[in-house]
Coordinates of C-alpha atoms and ligand atoms in Angstrom, one line a residue:
M46 CA 73.3 68.9 -127.4
K47 CA 75.6 67.0 -125.0
R48 CA 77.3 70.2 -124.0
L49 CA 73.9 71.8 -123.4
L50 CA 72.8 68.9 -121.1
E51 CA 76.1 69.1 -119.2
R52 CA 75.6 72.9 -118.8
L53 CA 72.0 72.4 -117.5
E54 CA 73.2 69.7 -115.1
E55 CA 76.0 72.0 -113.8
V56 CA 73.6 74.9 -113.2
F57 CA 70.9 72.7 -111.6
F58 CA 73.3 71.2 -109.1
R59 CA 75.0 74.5 -108.3
H60 CA 71.5 76.0 -107.4
V61 CA 70.2 73.0 -105.5
G62 CA 73.5 72.9 -103.6
A63 CA 73.2 76.5 -102.7
C64 CA 69.7 76.0 -101.5
I65 CA 70.6 73.1 -99.3
L66 CA 73.5 75.0 -97.8
L67 CA 71.2 78.0 -97.2
L68 CA 68.6 75.8 -95.5
C69 CA 71.3 74.4 -93.2
V70 CA 72.8 77.8 -92.3
M71 CA 69.6 79.9 -92.0
P72 CA 68.5 78.5 -88.6
L73 CA 72.0 79.2 -87.2
I74 CA 71.7 82.8 -88.4
F75 CA 68.2 83.2 -86.8
V76 CA 69.3 81.6 -83.6
G77 CA 72.3 83.9 -83.5
H78 CA 69.9 86.9 -83.9
G79 CA 67.5 85.6 -81.2
I80 CA 64.6 84.9 -83.7
F81 CA 64.2 81.3 -82.6
R82 CA 65.5 81.9 -79.1
E83 CA 63.3 80.6 -76.3
I84 CA 62.3 83.1 -73.7
E85 CA 64.7 83.0 -70.8
V86 CA 63.2 81.1 -67.9
E87 CA 65.9 80.7 -65.3
Q88 CA 66.8 77.0 -65.4
A89 CA 67.5 76.8 -61.8
P90 CA 70.3 74.6 -60.7
F91 CA 68.3 74.0 -57.6
D92 CA 69.3 71.7 -54.9
A93 CA 66.2 72.8 -53.1
E94 CA 65.1 69.3 -52.2
T95 CA 68.2 68.7 -50.2
E96 CA 68.1 72.1 -48.7
D97 CA 64.4 71.7 -47.9
L98 CA 63.4 74.9 -49.6
I99 CA 60.0 75.5 -51.1
V100 CA 60.4 76.1 -54.9
V101 CA 58.3 78.8 -56.3
G102 CA 58.1 79.8 -60.0
F103 CA 57.1 83.4 -60.3
S104 CA 55.9 84.7 -63.7
Q105 CA 55.8 88.5 -63.7
L106 CA 54.0 90.1 -66.6
G107 CA 56.6 92.7 -67.4
S108 CA 58.5 95.8 -66.2
E109 CA 56.3 98.4 -67.8
S110 CA 55.9 100.7 -64.8
G111 CA 57.4 102.0 -61.5
W112 CA 54.5 100.2 -59.8
R113 CA 55.6 96.9 -61.4
T114 CA 59.1 97.3 -60.1
A115 CA 57.8 97.8 -56.6
H116 CA 55.5 94.7 -57.1
T117 CA 58.3 92.5 -58.3
L118 CA 60.5 93.6 -55.4
S119 CA 57.8 92.9 -52.9
V120 CA 57.6 89.3 -54.0
Q121 CA 61.4 88.9 -54.2
E122 CA 61.8 90.3 -50.7
A123 CA 59.2 88.1 -49.2
L124 CA 60.2 84.8 -50.8
T125 CA 63.8 84.7 -49.9
K126 CA 66.1 81.8 -49.1
D127 CA 66.2 82.8 -45.5
A128 CA 62.4 82.6 -45.4
G129 CA 62.7 79.1 -46.8
Y130 CA 62.1 79.7 -50.5
F131 CA 63.9 79.0 -53.8
L132 CA 62.4 81.6 -56.2
I133 CA 62.6 81.1 -60.0
F134 CA 61.8 84.5 -61.7
N135 CA 60.6 85.1 -65.2
N136 CA 59.8 88.5 -66.8
A137 CA 57.2 88.0 -69.7
R138 CA 57.8 91.5 -71.2
Q139 CA 54.0 92.2 -71.4
M140 CA 53.5 89.2 -73.7
Q141 CA 51.0 86.4 -72.8
E142 CA 52.7 83.8 -74.9
N143 CA 55.9 84.4 -72.9
Q144 CA 53.9 83.9 -69.7
I145 CA 52.4 80.6 -71.0
K146 CA 55.9 79.4 -71.9
A147 CA 57.2 80.3 -68.4
L148 CA 54.3 78.5 -66.7
R149 CA 54.9 75.4 -68.8
S150 CA 58.6 75.6 -67.9
F151 CA 57.7 75.8 -64.2
I152 CA 55.4 72.8 -64.6
S153 CA 58.1 70.7 -66.3
Q154 CA 60.6 71.7 -63.5
R155 CA 58.0 70.4 -61.0
V156 CA 58.1 73.5 -58.8
D157 CA 56.1 73.4 -55.6
Y158 CA 54.0 76.5 -56.3
I159 CA 53.4 78.8 -59.2
V160 CA 52.8 82.5 -58.6
F161 CA 51.8 84.6 -61.5
A162 CA 50.6 88.1 -62.4
P163 CA 48.6 87.7 -65.6
V164 CA 49.0 90.3 -68.3
I165 CA 45.4 90.0 -69.4
E166 CA 42.4 88.2 -68.0
S167 CA 41.5 85.7 -70.8
G168 CA 43.3 82.7 -72.4
W169 CA 44.6 80.8 -69.3
D170 CA 42.3 77.8 -69.1
T171 CA 44.6 75.3 -70.9
V172 CA 47.9 76.1 -69.2
L173 CA 46.2 76.3 -65.7
Q174 CA 44.6 72.9 -66.4
E175 CA 48.1 71.6 -67.1
A176 CA 49.3 73.0 -63.7
K177 CA 46.3 71.5 -62.0
D178 CA 46.9 68.1 -63.6
A179 CA 50.5 68.3 -62.4
G180 CA 49.3 69.0 -58.9
I181 CA 50.9 72.4 -58.6
P182 CA 48.9 75.1 -56.7
V183 CA 48.7 78.4 -58.6
I184 CA 48.6 81.7 -56.7
V185 CA 47.4 84.5 -59.0
I186 CA 48.5 88.0 -58.0
D187 CA 47.8 91.6 -59.0
R188 CA 45.5 91.1 -62.0
M189 CA 42.8 88.4 -62.3
V190 CA 42.2 85.5 -64.6
N191 CA 38.9 84.9 -66.3
V192 CA 38.6 81.1 -66.4
E193 CA 35.6 78.8 -66.7
D194 CA 36.6 76.6 -63.8
D195 CA 37.9 78.6 -60.8
S196 CA 39.4 75.5 -59.2
L197 CA 42.2 76.0 -61.8
Y198 CA 43.9 78.4 -59.3
T199 CA 44.1 78.2 -55.6
T200 CA 43.7 81.9 -54.7
W201 CA 44.0 85.4 -56.0
I202 CA 45.7 88.4 -54.2
G203 CA 45.2 91.8 -55.7
T204 CA 43.5 95.2 -55.7
D205 CA 39.9 96.2 -56.4
A206 CA 40.4 98.0 -59.8
R207 CA 36.7 98.6 -60.2
K208 CA 36.5 100.4 -56.9
E209 CA 39.6 102.4 -57.8
G210 CA 37.8 103.6 -60.9
E211 CA 34.7 104.5 -58.9
K212 CA 36.9 106.4 -56.4
A213 CA 38.2 108.5 -59.3
G214 CA 34.6 109.3 -60.4
R215 CA 33.6 110.2 -56.8
W216 CA 36.6 112.5 -56.4
L217 CA 35.7 114.3 -59.6
E218 CA 32.1 114.8 -58.4
R219 CA 33.5 116.4 -55.2
Y220 CA 36.0 118.5 -57.0
L221 CA 33.4 120.0 -59.4
R222 CA 31.0 120.6 -56.6
E223 CA 33.6 122.5 -54.5
R224 CA 34.2 124.7 -57.5
E225 CA 30.5 125.0 -58.2
M226 CA 31.1 123.5 -61.7
Q227 CA 28.8 120.6 -61.2
S228 CA 26.4 121.7 -63.9
E229 CA 29.0 122.8 -66.5
D230 CA 30.0 120.7 -69.5
I231 CA 33.1 118.7 -68.6
N232 CA 35.3 117.3 -71.3
I233 CA 37.2 114.2 -70.2
V234 CA 39.9 112.1 -71.9
V235 CA 41.0 108.7 -70.6
L236 CA 44.4 107.0 -71.0
Q237 CA 43.7 103.3 -70.5
G238 CA 46.2 100.6 -69.5
T239 CA 46.7 97.4 -71.3
I240 CA 43.4 96.5 -72.9
G241 CA 41.9 93.3 -71.4
S242 CA 43.9 93.6 -68.1
T243 CA 42.0 93.7 -64.8
A244 CA 43.4 97.1 -64.0
E245 CA 42.2 98.5 -67.3
I246 CA 38.8 96.8 -67.2
G247 CA 38.0 97.7 -63.6
R248 CA 39.2 101.3 -63.8
T249 CA 37.4 101.9 -67.0
E250 CA 34.1 100.4 -65.8
G251 CA 34.3 101.9 -62.4
F252 CA 34.8 105.4 -63.6
R253 CA 32.2 105.0 -66.3
K254 CA 29.7 103.9 -63.8
I255 CA 29.9 107.3 -62.0
A256 CA 30.2 109.2 -65.3
D257 CA 26.9 107.7 -66.4
F258 CA 25.1 109.6 -63.7
H259 CA 26.3 113.0 -65.1
K260 CA 24.9 113.9 -68.5
N261 CA 27.3 116.9 -68.6
W262 CA 30.4 114.7 -68.4
H263 CA 31.6 114.0 -71.9
I264 CA 34.2 111.3 -72.4
L265 CA 35.8 112.6 -75.6
E266 CA 38.1 109.7 -76.1
S267 CA 39.5 106.6 -74.3
A268 CA 42.7 105.2 -75.8
T269 CA 45.4 102.8 -74.5
G270 CA 48.8 104.0 -73.5
D271 CA 49.7 100.4 -72.4
F272 CA 50.7 101.5 -68.9
T273 CA 54.0 103.1 -70.2
A274 CA 55.2 106.7 -70.0
A275 CA 56.3 106.7 -73.7
K276 CA 53.0 105.5 -75.0
G277 CA 51.1 107.7 -72.6
K278 CA 52.9 110.7 -74.0
E279 CA 52.3 109.7 -77.6
V280 CA 48.6 109.2 -77.1
M281 CA 48.2 112.4 -75.1
E282 CA 50.0 114.4 -77.8
K283 CA 47.4 113.2 -80.3
M284 CA 44.5 114.0 -77.9
L285 CA 45.8 117.5 -77.3
R286 CA 45.9 118.1 -81.1
R287 CA 42.4 116.7 -81.5
Y288 CA 40.7 118.4 -78.5
P289 CA 41.6 121.9 -77.6
N290 CA 39.3 122.0 -74.6
I291 CA 40.1 119.1 -72.3
D292 CA 39.0 119.7 -68.7
V293 CA 40.0 116.4 -67.1
L294 CA 42.6 113.7 -67.8
V295 CA 41.9 110.3 -66.3
S296 CA 45.2 108.4 -66.6
Q297 CA 45.1 104.7 -65.5
N298 CA 48.6 104.7 -64.1
D299 CA 51.3 107.1 -62.9
D300 CA 53.8 106.2 -65.7
M301 CA 51.3 107.3 -68.4
T302 CA 50.5 110.3 -66.3
M303 CA 54.1 111.4 -66.4
G304 CA 54.1 110.9 -70.2
A305 CA 50.9 112.9 -70.5
I306 CA 52.2 115.7 -68.3
A307 CA 55.3 116.0 -70.5
A308 CA 53.0 116.2 -73.6
M309 CA 50.9 119.0 -71.9
Q310 CA 54.1 120.9 -71.0
E311 CA 55.3 120.7 -74.6
A312 CA 51.9 121.9 -75.9
G313 CA 51.8 124.8 -73.4
V314 CA 48.7 123.4 -71.7
S315 CA 48.5 124.0 -67.9
F316 CA 47.4 121.3 -65.6
G317 CA 47.0 120.3 -61.9
E318 CA 45.7 122.4 -59.0
D319 CA 45.5 125.7 -60.8
G320 CA 45.6 124.5 -64.4
E321 CA 43.2 124.0 -67.3
V322 CA 43.3 120.2 -67.1
A323 CA 42.6 118.4 -63.8
V324 CA 44.8 115.3 -63.5
I325 CA 43.5 112.0 -62.0
S326 CA 46.1 109.3 -61.8
F327 CA 46.3 105.7 -60.4
D328 CA 49.0 103.8 -58.5
A329 CA 50.5 106.4 -56.1
I330 CA 54.2 105.6 -56.6
Y331 CA 56.6 107.9 -54.8
D332 CA 57.5 110.2 -57.7
A333 CA 53.8 110.7 -58.5
L334 CA 53.0 111.5 -54.9
E335 CA 55.7 114.2 -55.0
M336 CA 53.8 115.6 -57.9
V337 CA 50.5 115.5 -55.9
D338 CA 52.3 117.4 -53.2
A339 CA 53.5 120.0 -55.7
G340 CA 49.9 120.4 -57.0
R341 CA 50.8 119.0 -60.5
I342 CA 48.6 115.9 -60.1
N343 CA 45.2 116.6 -58.5
V344 CA 44.5 113.1 -57.1
D345 CA 46.2 109.8 -57.1
I346 CA 44.2 106.6 -56.4
E347 CA 46.4 104.1 -54.8
C348 CA 47.0 100.6 -56.2
N349 CA 49.0 98.8 -53.6
P350 CA 51.9 96.7 -55.0
V351 CA 53.0 95.3 -51.6
Q352 CA 51.6 91.8 -52.1
G353 CA 54.7 89.6 -51.3
A354 CA 53.9 89.1 -47.6
Y355 CA 50.4 87.8 -48.5
I356 CA 52.0 85.1 -50.8
D357 CA 54.3 84.0 -48.0
E358 CA 51.4 83.7 -45.5
I359 CA 49.2 81.8 -48.0
I360 CA 52.0 79.3 -48.8
R361 CA 52.7 78.7 -45.2
K362 CA 49.0 78.0 -44.6
L363 CA 48.9 75.6 -47.5
E364 CA 52.1 73.9 -46.3
N365 CA 50.3 73.3 -42.9
G366 CA 47.3 71.9 -44.7
E367 CA 45.1 74.9 -43.8
T368 CA 42.4 76.2 -46.2
V369 CA 42.8 79.7 -47.7
E370 CA 40.3 82.2 -49.0
K371 CA 39.6 82.3 -52.7
S372 CA 40.6 86.0 -52.9
Y373 CA 42.5 88.6 -50.8
I374 CA 42.2 92.4 -51.5
V375 CA 45.0 94.6 -50.3
E376 CA 44.3 98.0 -48.6
E377 CA 44.3 101.1 -50.7
N378 CA 44.1 104.9 -50.1
I379 CA 43.5 108.1 -52.0
F380 CA 46.0 110.9 -52.1
T381 CA 45.5 114.6 -52.6
K382 CA 47.5 117.7 -51.6
D383 CA 45.6 117.7 -48.3
N384 CA 46.9 114.4 -47.0
V385 CA 49.9 113.3 -49.1
A386 CA 52.7 114.8 -47.0
E387 CA 52.2 112.4 -44.1
F388 CA 52.4 109.4 -46.5
L389 CA 55.4 110.5 -48.4
E390 CA 57.6 110.1 -45.4
G391 CA 58.8 106.6 -45.2
R392 CA 57.3 105.4 -48.4
T393 CA 59.7 103.1 -50.2
Y394 CA 58.2 103.0 -53.7
Ligands
AHR110 O1 47.9 95.8 -62.6 C1 48.3 96.9 -61.9 C2 48.7 98.0 -62.9 O2 49.8 97.5 -63.7 C3 49.3 99.2 -62.3 O3 48.4 100.3 -62.2 C4 50.3 99.7 -63.4 O4 51.2 100.6 -63.1 C5 50.8 98.4 -63.8 O5 51.5 98.4 -64.9

């Protein structure tokens, strides 16, 4: 009996000991593998106060597209040290929780301004209230926020996504009329961007508004490609398998369009000016405009990423105690084979 008790005691302590050891070591393993790792917000060793620089925390939603790269660059080129800024940059990798962490980090660092491009429209009330309570002006750029109290941000600079969607619809009306196809049944598929983002909501609603006037326009399917080439290709492959008779592709950004074009090439489906599928794209980055010029994309509705200079101007006004508008919309164009050549020259993105 005594031996049995001793044996039980030995087994119990060996297992409890192992468990305690495991509990101590596990977090170290996770940290090593990045599971508990905080998102990286540059902890700026800024001596900005002594240098008299304006400290700006910039939360960019991600790096999902060529457009996004141009957008980030535009901000970084405008808010330079020479122009009087100390810029703290964070890339949220398309995740709202990362953006919220970044904003909180900017608040705790007591930056002078927060600039941020929100990944989706909803879910910002609490963190923006925290910024307001800390007295930090917030400049929203690119996409919008949908908040109950619009005093939670100072101003918004961006593009008119709804109008972009309408422009796509109007272009399709003209295109069909020119080909005397306005009364034919037209099968359309839509590659949407990140669901819940301003660019997706606006372009979807704007295009649908025009489509609703045409009973012969059939939107066979709308599905998200998350604004990336890889996802755009994947979704288009499925659509091509499902629908053998697509007439029009509406792709809500150039990266997804590139992916969809690769899918059509692989499936042996012709597209563009003389093809089976007319291609409508958005953004108008350089590589896509070259494809417009080559007749592979029929039309590209511009979404202008050059927003940095506006931010600089707004901050200067605020620093001088001037009032600013609640919203600023940047200028945008439409590109087809007829006008694209003159714009390609000198375009930097
Ligand atoms: O919000 C603007 C959109 O976001 C652009 O169309 C797209 O390319 C980007 O990812």
